[in-house]
Coordinates of C-alpha atoms and ligand atoms in Angstrom, one line a residue:
Chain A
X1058 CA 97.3 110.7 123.5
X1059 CA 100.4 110.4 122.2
X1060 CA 101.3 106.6 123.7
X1061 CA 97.8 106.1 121.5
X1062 CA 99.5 106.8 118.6
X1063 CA 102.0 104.4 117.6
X1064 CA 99.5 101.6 118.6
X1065 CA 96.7 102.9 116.6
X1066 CA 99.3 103.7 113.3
X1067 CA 100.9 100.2 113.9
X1068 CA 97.8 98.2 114.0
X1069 CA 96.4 99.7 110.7
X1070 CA 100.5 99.2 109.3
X1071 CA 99.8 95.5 110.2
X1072 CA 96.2 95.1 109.5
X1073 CA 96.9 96.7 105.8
X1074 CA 100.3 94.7 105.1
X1075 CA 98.4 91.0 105.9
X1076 CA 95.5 91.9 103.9
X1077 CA 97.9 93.3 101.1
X1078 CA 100.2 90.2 101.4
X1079 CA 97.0 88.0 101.2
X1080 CA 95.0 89.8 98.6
X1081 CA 96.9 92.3 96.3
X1082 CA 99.1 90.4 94.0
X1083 CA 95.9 88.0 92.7
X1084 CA 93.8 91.2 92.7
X1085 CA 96.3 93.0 90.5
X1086 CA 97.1 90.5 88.6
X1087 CA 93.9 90.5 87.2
X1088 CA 92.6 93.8 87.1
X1089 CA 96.1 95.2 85.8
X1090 CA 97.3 92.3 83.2
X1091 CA 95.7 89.0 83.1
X1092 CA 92.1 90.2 82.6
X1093 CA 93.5 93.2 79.6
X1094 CA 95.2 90.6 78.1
X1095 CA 93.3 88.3 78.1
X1096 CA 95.5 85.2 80.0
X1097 CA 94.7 82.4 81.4
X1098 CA 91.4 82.6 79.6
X1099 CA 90.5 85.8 81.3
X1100 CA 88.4 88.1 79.1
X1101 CA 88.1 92.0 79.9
X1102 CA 84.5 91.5 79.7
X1103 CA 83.9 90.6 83.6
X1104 CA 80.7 91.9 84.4
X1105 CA 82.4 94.0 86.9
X1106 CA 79.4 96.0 87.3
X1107 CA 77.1 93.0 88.9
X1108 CA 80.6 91.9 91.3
X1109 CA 80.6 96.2 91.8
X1110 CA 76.9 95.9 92.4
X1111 CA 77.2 93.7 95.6
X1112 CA 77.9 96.0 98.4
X1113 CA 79.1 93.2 100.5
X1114 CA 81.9 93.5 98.0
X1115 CA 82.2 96.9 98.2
X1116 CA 82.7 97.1 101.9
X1117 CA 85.3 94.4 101.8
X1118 CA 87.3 96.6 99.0
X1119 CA 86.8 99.4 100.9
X1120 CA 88.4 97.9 103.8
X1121 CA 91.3 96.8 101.9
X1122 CA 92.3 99.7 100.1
X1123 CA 91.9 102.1 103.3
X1124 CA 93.9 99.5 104.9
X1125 CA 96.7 99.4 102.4
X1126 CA 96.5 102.6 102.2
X1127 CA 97.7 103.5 105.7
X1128 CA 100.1 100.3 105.3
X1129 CA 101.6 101.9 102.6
X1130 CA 102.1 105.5 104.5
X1131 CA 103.1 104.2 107.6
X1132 CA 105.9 102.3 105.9
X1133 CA 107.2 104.9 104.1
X1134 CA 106.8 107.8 107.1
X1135 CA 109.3 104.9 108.3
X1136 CA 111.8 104.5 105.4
X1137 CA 112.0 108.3 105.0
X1138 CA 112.9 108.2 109.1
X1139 CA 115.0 105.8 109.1
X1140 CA 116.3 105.6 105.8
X1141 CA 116.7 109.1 104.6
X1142 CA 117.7 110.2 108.4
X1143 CA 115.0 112.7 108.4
X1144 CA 114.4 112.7 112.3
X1145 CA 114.1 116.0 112.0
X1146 CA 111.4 116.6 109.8
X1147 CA 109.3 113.6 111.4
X1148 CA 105.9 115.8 112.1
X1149 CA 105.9 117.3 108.5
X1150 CA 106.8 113.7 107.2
X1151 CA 103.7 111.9 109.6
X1152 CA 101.2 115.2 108.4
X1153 CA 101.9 113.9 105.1
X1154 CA 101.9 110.5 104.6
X1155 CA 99.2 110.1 106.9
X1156 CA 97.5 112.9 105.1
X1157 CA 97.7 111.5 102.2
X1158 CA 95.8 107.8 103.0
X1159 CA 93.1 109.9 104.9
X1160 CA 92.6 111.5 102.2
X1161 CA 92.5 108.4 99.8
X1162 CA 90.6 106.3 102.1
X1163 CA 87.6 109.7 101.7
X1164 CA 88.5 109.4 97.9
X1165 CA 87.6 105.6 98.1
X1166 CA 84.6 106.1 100.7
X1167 CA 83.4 108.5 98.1
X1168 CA 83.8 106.2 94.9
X1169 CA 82.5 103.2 96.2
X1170 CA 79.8 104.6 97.7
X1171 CA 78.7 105.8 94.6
X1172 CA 79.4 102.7 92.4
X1173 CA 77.0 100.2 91.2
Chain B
X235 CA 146.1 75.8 105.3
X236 CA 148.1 79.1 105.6
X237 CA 151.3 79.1 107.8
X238 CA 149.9 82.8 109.0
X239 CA 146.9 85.3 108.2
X240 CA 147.0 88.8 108.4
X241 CA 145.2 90.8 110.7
X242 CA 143.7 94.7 110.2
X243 CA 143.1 95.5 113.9
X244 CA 141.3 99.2 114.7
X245 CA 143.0 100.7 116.7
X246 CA 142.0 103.9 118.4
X247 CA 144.2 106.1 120.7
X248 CA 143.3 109.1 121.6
X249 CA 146.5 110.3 123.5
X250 CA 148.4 109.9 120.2
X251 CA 146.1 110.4 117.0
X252 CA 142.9 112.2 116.7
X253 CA 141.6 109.9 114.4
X254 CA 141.3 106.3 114.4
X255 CA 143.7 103.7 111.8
X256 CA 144.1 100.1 111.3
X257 CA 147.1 98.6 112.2
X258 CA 148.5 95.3 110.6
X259 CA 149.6 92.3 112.3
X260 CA 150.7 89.0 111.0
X261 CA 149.8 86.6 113.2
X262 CA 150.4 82.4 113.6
X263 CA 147.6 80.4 111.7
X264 CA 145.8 77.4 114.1
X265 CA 143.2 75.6 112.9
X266 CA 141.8 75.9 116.6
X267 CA 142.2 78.9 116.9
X268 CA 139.7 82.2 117.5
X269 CA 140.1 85.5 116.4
X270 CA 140.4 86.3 120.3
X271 CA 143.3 84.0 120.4
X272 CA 144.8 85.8 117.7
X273 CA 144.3 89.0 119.5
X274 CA 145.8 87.1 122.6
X275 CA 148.9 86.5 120.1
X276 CA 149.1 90.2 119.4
X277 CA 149.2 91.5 122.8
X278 CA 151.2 89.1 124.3
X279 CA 153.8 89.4 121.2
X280 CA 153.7 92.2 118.9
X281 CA 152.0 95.2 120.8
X282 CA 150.9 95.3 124.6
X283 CA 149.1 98.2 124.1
X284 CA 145.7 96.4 122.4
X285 CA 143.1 97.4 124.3
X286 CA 139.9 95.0 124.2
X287 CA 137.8 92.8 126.6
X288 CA 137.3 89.3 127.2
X289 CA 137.3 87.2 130.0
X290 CA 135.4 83.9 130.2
X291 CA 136.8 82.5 126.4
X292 CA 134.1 79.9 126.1
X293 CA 130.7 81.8 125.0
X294 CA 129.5 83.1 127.9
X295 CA 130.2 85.7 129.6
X296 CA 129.0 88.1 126.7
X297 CA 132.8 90.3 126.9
X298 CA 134.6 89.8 124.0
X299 CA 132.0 91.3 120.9
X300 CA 133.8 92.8 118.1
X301 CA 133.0 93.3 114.8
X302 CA 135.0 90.9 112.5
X303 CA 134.9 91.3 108.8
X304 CA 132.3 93.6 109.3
X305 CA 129.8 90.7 111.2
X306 CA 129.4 91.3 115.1
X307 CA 130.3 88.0 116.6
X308 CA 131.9 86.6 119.9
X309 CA 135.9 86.9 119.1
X310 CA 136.2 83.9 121.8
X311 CA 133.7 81.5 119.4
X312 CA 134.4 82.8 116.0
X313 CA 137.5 80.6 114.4
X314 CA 139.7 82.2 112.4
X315 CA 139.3 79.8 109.9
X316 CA 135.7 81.0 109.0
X317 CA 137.5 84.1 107.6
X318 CA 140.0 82.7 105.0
X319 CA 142.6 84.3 103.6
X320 CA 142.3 87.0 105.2
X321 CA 143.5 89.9 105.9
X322 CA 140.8 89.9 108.4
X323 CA 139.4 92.9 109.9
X324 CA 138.5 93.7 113.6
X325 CA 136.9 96.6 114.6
X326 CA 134.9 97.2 117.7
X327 CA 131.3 96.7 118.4
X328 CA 128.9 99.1 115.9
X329 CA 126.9 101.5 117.5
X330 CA 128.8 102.4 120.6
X331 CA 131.3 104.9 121.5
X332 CA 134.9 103.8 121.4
X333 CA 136.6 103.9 124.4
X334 CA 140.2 102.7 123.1
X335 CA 141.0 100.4 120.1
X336 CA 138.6 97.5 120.6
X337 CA 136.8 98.4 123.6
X338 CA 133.6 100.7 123.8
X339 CA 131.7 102.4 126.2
X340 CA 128.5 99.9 126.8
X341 CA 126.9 103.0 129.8
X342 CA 123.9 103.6 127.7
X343 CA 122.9 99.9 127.2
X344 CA 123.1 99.1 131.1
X345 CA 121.7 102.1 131.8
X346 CA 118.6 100.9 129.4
X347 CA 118.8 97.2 131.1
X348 CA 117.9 98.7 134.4
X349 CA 115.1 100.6 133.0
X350 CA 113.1 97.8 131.9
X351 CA 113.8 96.2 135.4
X352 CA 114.9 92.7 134.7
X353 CA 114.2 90.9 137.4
X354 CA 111.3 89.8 139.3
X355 CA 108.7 92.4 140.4
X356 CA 106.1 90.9 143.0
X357 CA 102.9 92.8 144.5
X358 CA 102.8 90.5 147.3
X359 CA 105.8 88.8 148.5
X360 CA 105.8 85.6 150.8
X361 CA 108.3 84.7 153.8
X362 CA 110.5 82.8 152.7
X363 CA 109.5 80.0 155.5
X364 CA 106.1 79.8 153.3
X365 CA 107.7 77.9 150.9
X366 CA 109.2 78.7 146.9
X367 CA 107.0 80.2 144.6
X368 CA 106.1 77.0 142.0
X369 CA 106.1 77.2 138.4
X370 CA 105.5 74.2 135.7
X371 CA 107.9 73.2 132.6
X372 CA 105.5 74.6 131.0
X373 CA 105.2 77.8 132.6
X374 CA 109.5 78.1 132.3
X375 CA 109.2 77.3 128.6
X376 CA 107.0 80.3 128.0
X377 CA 110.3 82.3 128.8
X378 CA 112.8 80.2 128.7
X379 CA 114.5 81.4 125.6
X380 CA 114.6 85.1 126.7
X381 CA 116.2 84.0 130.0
X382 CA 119.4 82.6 127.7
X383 CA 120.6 86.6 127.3
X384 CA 124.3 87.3 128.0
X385 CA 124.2 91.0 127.5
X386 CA 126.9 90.5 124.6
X387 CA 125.8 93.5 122.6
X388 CA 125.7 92.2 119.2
X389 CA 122.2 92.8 118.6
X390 CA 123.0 96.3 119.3
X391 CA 125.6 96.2 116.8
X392 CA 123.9 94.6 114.3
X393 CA 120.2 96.8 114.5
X394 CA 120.7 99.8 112.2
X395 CA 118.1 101.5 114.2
X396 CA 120.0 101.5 117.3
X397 CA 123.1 103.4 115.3
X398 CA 120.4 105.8 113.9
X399 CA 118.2 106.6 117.1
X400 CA 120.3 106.1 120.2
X401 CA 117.5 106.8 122.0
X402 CA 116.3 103.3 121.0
X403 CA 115.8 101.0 124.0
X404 CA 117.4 98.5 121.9
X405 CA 116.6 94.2 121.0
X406 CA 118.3 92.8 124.3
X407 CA 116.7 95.2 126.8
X408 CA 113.7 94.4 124.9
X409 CA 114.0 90.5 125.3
X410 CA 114.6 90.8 128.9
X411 CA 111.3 92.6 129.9
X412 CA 109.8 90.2 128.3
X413 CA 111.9 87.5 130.2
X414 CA 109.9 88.7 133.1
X415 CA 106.7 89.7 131.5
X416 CA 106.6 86.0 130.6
X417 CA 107.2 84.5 134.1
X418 CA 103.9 83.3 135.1
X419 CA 106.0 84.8 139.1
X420 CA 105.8 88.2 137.8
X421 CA 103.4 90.9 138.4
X422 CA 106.0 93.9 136.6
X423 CA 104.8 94.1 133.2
X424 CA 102.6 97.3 133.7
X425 CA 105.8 98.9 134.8
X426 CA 108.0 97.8 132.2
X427 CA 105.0 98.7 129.6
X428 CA 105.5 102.1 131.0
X429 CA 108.9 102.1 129.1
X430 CA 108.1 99.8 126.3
X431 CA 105.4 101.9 124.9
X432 CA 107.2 105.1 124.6
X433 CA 108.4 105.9 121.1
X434 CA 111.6 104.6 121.7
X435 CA 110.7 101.5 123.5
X436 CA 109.2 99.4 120.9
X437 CA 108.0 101.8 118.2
X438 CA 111.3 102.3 116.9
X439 CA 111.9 98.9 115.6
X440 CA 110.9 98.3 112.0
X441 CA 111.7 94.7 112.5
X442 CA 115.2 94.6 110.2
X443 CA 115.7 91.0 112.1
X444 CA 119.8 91.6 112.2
X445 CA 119.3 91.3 116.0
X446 CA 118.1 87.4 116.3
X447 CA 120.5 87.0 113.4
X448 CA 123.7 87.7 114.8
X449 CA 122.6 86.7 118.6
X450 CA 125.0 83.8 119.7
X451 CA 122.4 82.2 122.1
X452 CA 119.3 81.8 120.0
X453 CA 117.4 84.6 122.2
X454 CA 115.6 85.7 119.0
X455 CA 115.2 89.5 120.0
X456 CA 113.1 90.4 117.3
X457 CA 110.6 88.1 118.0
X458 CA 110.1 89.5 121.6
X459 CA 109.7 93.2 120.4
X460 CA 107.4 92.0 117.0
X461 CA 105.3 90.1 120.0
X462 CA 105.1 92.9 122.6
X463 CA 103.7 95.2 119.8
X464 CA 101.0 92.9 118.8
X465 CA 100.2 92.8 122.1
X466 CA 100.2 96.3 122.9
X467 CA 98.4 97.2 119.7
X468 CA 95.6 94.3 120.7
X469 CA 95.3 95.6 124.1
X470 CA 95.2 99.3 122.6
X471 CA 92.3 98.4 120.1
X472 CA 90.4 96.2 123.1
X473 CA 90.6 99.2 125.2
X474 CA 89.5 101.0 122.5
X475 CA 86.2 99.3 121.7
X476 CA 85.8 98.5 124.8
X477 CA 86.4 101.7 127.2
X478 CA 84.2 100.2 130.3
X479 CA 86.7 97.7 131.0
X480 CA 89.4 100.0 131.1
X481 CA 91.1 100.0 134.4
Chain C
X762 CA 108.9 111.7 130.6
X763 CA 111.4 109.1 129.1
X764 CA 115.1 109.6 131.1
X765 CA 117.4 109.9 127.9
X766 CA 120.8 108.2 127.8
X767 CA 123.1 110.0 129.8
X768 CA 125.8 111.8 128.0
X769 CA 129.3 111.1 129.4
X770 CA 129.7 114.7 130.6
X771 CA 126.8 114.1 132.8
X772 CA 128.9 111.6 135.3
X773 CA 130.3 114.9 136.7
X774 CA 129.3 115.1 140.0
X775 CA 131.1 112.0 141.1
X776 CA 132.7 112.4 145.1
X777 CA 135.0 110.1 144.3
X778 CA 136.8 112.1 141.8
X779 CA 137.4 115.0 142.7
X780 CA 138.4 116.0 138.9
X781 CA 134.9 115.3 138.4
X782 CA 134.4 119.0 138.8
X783 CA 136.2 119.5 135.5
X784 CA 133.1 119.8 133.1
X785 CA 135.8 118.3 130.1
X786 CA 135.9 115.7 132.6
X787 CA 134.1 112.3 132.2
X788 CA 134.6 108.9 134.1
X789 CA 135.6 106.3 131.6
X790 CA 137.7 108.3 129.4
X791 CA 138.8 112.0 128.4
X792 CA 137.9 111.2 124.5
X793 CA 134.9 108.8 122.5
X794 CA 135.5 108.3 118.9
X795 CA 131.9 108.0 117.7
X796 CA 131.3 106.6 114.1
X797 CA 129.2 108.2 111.9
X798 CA 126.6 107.0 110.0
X799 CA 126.6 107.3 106.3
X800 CA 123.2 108.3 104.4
X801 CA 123.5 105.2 102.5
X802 CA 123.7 102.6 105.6
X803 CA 121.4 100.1 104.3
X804 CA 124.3 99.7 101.0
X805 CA 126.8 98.2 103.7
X806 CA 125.4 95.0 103.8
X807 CA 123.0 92.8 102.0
X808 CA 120.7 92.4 104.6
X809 CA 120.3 96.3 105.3
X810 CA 119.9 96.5 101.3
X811 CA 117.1 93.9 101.2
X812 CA 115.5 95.5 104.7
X813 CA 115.3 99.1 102.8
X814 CA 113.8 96.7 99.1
X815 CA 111.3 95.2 101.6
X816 CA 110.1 98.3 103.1
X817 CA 109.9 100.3 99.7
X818 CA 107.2 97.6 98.2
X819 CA 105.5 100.1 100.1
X820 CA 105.4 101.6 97.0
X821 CA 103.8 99.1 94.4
X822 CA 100.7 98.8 97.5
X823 CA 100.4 102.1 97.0
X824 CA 100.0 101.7 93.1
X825 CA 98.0 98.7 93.4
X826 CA 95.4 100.0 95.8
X827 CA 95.1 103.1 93.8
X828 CA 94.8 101.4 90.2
X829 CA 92.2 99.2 91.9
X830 CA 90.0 102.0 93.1
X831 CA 90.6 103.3 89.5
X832 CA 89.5 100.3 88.1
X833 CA 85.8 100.6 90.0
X834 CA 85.5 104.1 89.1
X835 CA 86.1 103.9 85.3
X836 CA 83.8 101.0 85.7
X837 CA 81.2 103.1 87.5
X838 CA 81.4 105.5 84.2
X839 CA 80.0 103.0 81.5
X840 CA 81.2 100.8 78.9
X841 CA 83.0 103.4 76.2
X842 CA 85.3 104.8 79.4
X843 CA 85.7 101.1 80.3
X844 CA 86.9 99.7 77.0
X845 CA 89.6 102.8 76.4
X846 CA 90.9 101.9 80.0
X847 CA 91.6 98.7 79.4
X848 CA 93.4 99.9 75.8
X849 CA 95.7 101.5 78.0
X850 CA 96.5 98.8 80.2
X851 CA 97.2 96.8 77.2
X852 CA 100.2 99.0 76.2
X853 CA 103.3 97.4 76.5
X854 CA 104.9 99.9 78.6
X855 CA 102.2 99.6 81.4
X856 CA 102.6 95.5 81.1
X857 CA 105.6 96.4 81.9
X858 CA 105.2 98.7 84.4
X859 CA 102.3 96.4 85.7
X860 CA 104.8 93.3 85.8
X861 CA 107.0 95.1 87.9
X862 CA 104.9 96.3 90.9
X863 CA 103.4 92.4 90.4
X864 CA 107.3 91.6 91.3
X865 CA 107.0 94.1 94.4
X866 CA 104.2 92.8 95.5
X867 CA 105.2 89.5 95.4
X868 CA 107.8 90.5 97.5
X869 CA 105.7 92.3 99.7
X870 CA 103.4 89.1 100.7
X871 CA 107.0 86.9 100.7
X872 CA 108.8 88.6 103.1
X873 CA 105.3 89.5 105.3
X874 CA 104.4 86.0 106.2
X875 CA 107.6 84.9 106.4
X876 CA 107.9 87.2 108.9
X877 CA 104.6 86.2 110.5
X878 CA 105.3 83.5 112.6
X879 CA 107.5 85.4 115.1
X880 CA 105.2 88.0 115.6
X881 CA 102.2 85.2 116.1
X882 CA 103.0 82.7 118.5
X883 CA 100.2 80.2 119.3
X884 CA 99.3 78.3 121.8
X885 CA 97.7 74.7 122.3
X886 CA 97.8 74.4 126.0
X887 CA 101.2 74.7 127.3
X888 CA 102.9 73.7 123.8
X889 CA 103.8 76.1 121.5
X890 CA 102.6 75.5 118.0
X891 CA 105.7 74.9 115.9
X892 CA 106.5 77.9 113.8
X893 CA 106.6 75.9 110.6
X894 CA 102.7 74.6 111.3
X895 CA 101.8 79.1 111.7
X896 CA 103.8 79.4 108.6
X897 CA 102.3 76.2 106.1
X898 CA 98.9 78.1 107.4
X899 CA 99.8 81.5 106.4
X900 CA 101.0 80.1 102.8
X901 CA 98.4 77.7 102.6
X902 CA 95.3 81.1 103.0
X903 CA 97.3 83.0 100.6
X904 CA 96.8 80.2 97.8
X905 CA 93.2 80.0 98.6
X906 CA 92.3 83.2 99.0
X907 CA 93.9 84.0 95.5
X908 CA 92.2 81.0 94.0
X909 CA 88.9 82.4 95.4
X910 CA 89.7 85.7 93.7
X911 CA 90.4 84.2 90.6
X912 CA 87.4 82.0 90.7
X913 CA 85.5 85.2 91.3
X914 CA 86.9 87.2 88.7
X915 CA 87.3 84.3 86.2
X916 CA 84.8 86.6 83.7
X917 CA 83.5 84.8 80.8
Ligands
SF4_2187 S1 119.9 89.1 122.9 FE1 121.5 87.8 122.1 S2 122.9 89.2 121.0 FE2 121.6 90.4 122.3 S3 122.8 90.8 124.1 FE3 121.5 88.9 124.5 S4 122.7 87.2 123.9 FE4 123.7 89.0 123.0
FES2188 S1 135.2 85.8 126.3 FE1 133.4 85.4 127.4 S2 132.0 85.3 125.7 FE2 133.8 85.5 124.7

């Protein structure tokens, strides 16, 4: 079990960081400034309910964002390792960094099974 | 060009001070020369008690790594010019206990070559009468660049890991199972993977890329270990979804 | 089961040297100097500095994904919660909060398929496809894939 571990929390660090790299900055772009704003000719008034609606959609986001989310932990269980020098606390730091993206990813499960 | 540079040269004697201090020499400026024949200069006329290593003075032998303004390079291939005015500083190798002045203690890195068993592991060996064992160009090329290696050390000294987590099986250790993992001659690579997939064979590598950048011979170490672990992680996952094929 | 490094007092029982009995003892040399590592390691060069940068975009993912998912659940709660969400994104703080995770992510997807081609190496054959070619790929999907997005998001 614990050889399976560092494959299993490396392939969902990679799997999240290429889907991240590819996807996230257009993605944000919009929802965060562009489509507020109004630039490039965006207009806040996407029908994001129909594009919310489509639950092929919906299963793609999900897959990102539980993706990106354990991208996002597993680099920073790393940075606080490494970084900080916290070889010490390294179970307490793992408990809550993956902790916290199992509990987002149920958050997310939750929300977008329930939208549209 | 100057007449002479200055050199700050670690020095590190435990006999006489507890603590290590940087001693000053003014050495002869060449345009040809390296910072090992500066060292040269030093020991054979200022102060015959510089301890460091070198032997081969052309790049390959992998003795003389030191850590020159703060870079890890080759003393025997690094010019002096490349570190105008001066004063330049040379301290030993990052990363490994210092022996005396220059010199380090490289035990834990041979000790870590063996256990990744670089050479060739065969489950069926044939008399030699039979013949050699045949492999294409193409075949070489797939390892080719692994089997460059001269166990200099300055990937060590240049991976912040390593420094952090000595357990850390480290980039060139790394670089040479795959050397053999990669020769179609090989049947060792389940062995080695018993060493690479511990937590401080691959998995401690957060892929800084200081290793392939400061390695004289182009071995590119952090390629090898970024490639072993999709590997691994591809073979974990297939096993995963896949249990009946599981040896 | 992994053998850890040896410590230098461990070469102790050596038949050769005798003194080896001496637990002070050790083969190479009575006294390391070992340097220690400062908590700020990744300040002594550049490289280490840009290493830690890279790793933190960690970060704006983290922001991104979760404004996202905020995004679809505001949504989710009709238009009146929609349009006073998207008041507060238009504050100028939040632009400018919201440029700056843009900048880590940017970073993020910079340094991650630059990166890509030595973890991916690929095959035609026997000949190694050059790792420009994985690269050009990797670069050229990203501008698709964000054209898609912004065809699909365009609004109007
Ligand atoms: S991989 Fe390169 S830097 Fe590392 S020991 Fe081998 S030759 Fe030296
Ligand atoms: S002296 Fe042999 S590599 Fe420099």
């Amino acid at each position: 079990m614990r050889r399976a571990r560092d494959p299993f929390f490396w392939g969902l660090f990679s799997a999240g960081g290429m889907l991240a790299a590819l996807l996230l900055p257009a993605l944000f772009l919009i929802v965060a400034v562009a489509a507020p704003l109004g630039w490039f000719g965006m207009t806040a008034h996407v029908d994001w309910l129909a594009l919310v609606g489509n639950p092929l959609l919906r299963l793609g986001l999900f897959g990102l964002l539980f993706l990106a989310f354990f991208h996002a932990a597993h680099r920073f269980r790393y940075t606080l390792y490494d970084g900080m020098q916290l070889y010490h606390l390294d179970a307490l730091i793992s408990v809550l960094t993956y902790g916290v993206a199992t509990v987002l990813t149920l958050i997310a499960a939750v929300v977008l099974a329930t939208a549209g | 060009m100057p007449d002479t540079v200055q050199l700050e040269v670690f020095r590190y004697r435990p006999e006489e001070e507890g603590e290590p201090v940087f001693d000053t020499f003014e050495v002869p400026y060449r345009d040809e020369w390296m910072v090992l024949d500066a060292l040269n200069h030093i020991k054979d006329h200022e102060d015959g008690t510089l301890s460091y290593r070198w032997a081969c003075r052309m790049g390959v032998c992998g003795s003389c790594g030191m850590t020159v303004n703060g870079e890890p390079v080759l003393t025997c291939a690094a010019y002096l010019e490349a570190f105008l005015p001066g004063p330049i500083r040379v301290e030993p190798l990052r990363g490994f206990p210092v022996i005396r002045d220059l010199a380090g203690d490289l035990t834990d890195f041979i000790e870590k070559l063996e256990r990744v068993k670089p050479w060739i592991i065969r489950e069926e060996t044939k008399d030699p009468s039979e013949g050699e064992y045949l492999q294409t160009p193409g075949q070489m090329a797939a390892y080719r660049r692994y089997s460059m290696c001269i166990n200099c050390m300055l990937c060590y000294a240049a991976c912040p890991i390593y420094e952090l987590e000595p357990g850390f099986i480290g980039p060139a250790a790394i670089a040479l199972a795959q050397r053999y993992n990669l020769d179609s001659r090989d049947d060792g690579a389940e062995e080695r993977h018993e060493v690479l997939s511990e937590h401080e064979g691959i998995w401690s590598c957060t892929f800084v890329g200081e290793c392939s950048a400061v390695c004289p011979k182009n071995v590119d170490p952090a390629g090898a270990i970024q490639r072993y672990k999709v590997d691994a992680t591809a073979d974990f996952f297939r096993s995963l979804l896949t249990p009946w094929r599981d040896r | 089961m992994s053998p850890q490094p040896r410590s230098p007092a461990q070469h102790v029982s050596d038949p050769i040297y005798p003194e080896a009995a001496n637990p002070k003892y050790t083969r190479h040399h009575p006294r390391w100097h070992r340097r220690r590592i400062p908590i700020f390691w990744w300040l002594r060069k550049w490289v280490y500095t840009k290493f830690i940068l890279r790793e933190l975009t960690s970060q704006p993912v983290m922001y991104a994904a979760l404004l996202i998912l905020l995004h679809v659940w505001i949504v989710g709660r009709g238009p009146e919660a929609y349009e006073t969400f998207v008041e507060w994104l238009r504050h100028p703080l939040l632009v400018a909060l919201h440029l700056f995770v843009l900048g880590g992510l940017l970073f993020h997807t910079i340094t991650w398929l630059n990166l890509a081609p030595k973890a991916l190496v690929l095959r035609v054959g026997e000949r190694r496809i050059p790792d420009v070619l994985v690269l050009a790929a990797h670069y050229a999907g990203w501008i698709l894939v964000s054209a898609a997005i912004f065809w699909l998001l365009r609004g109007g």
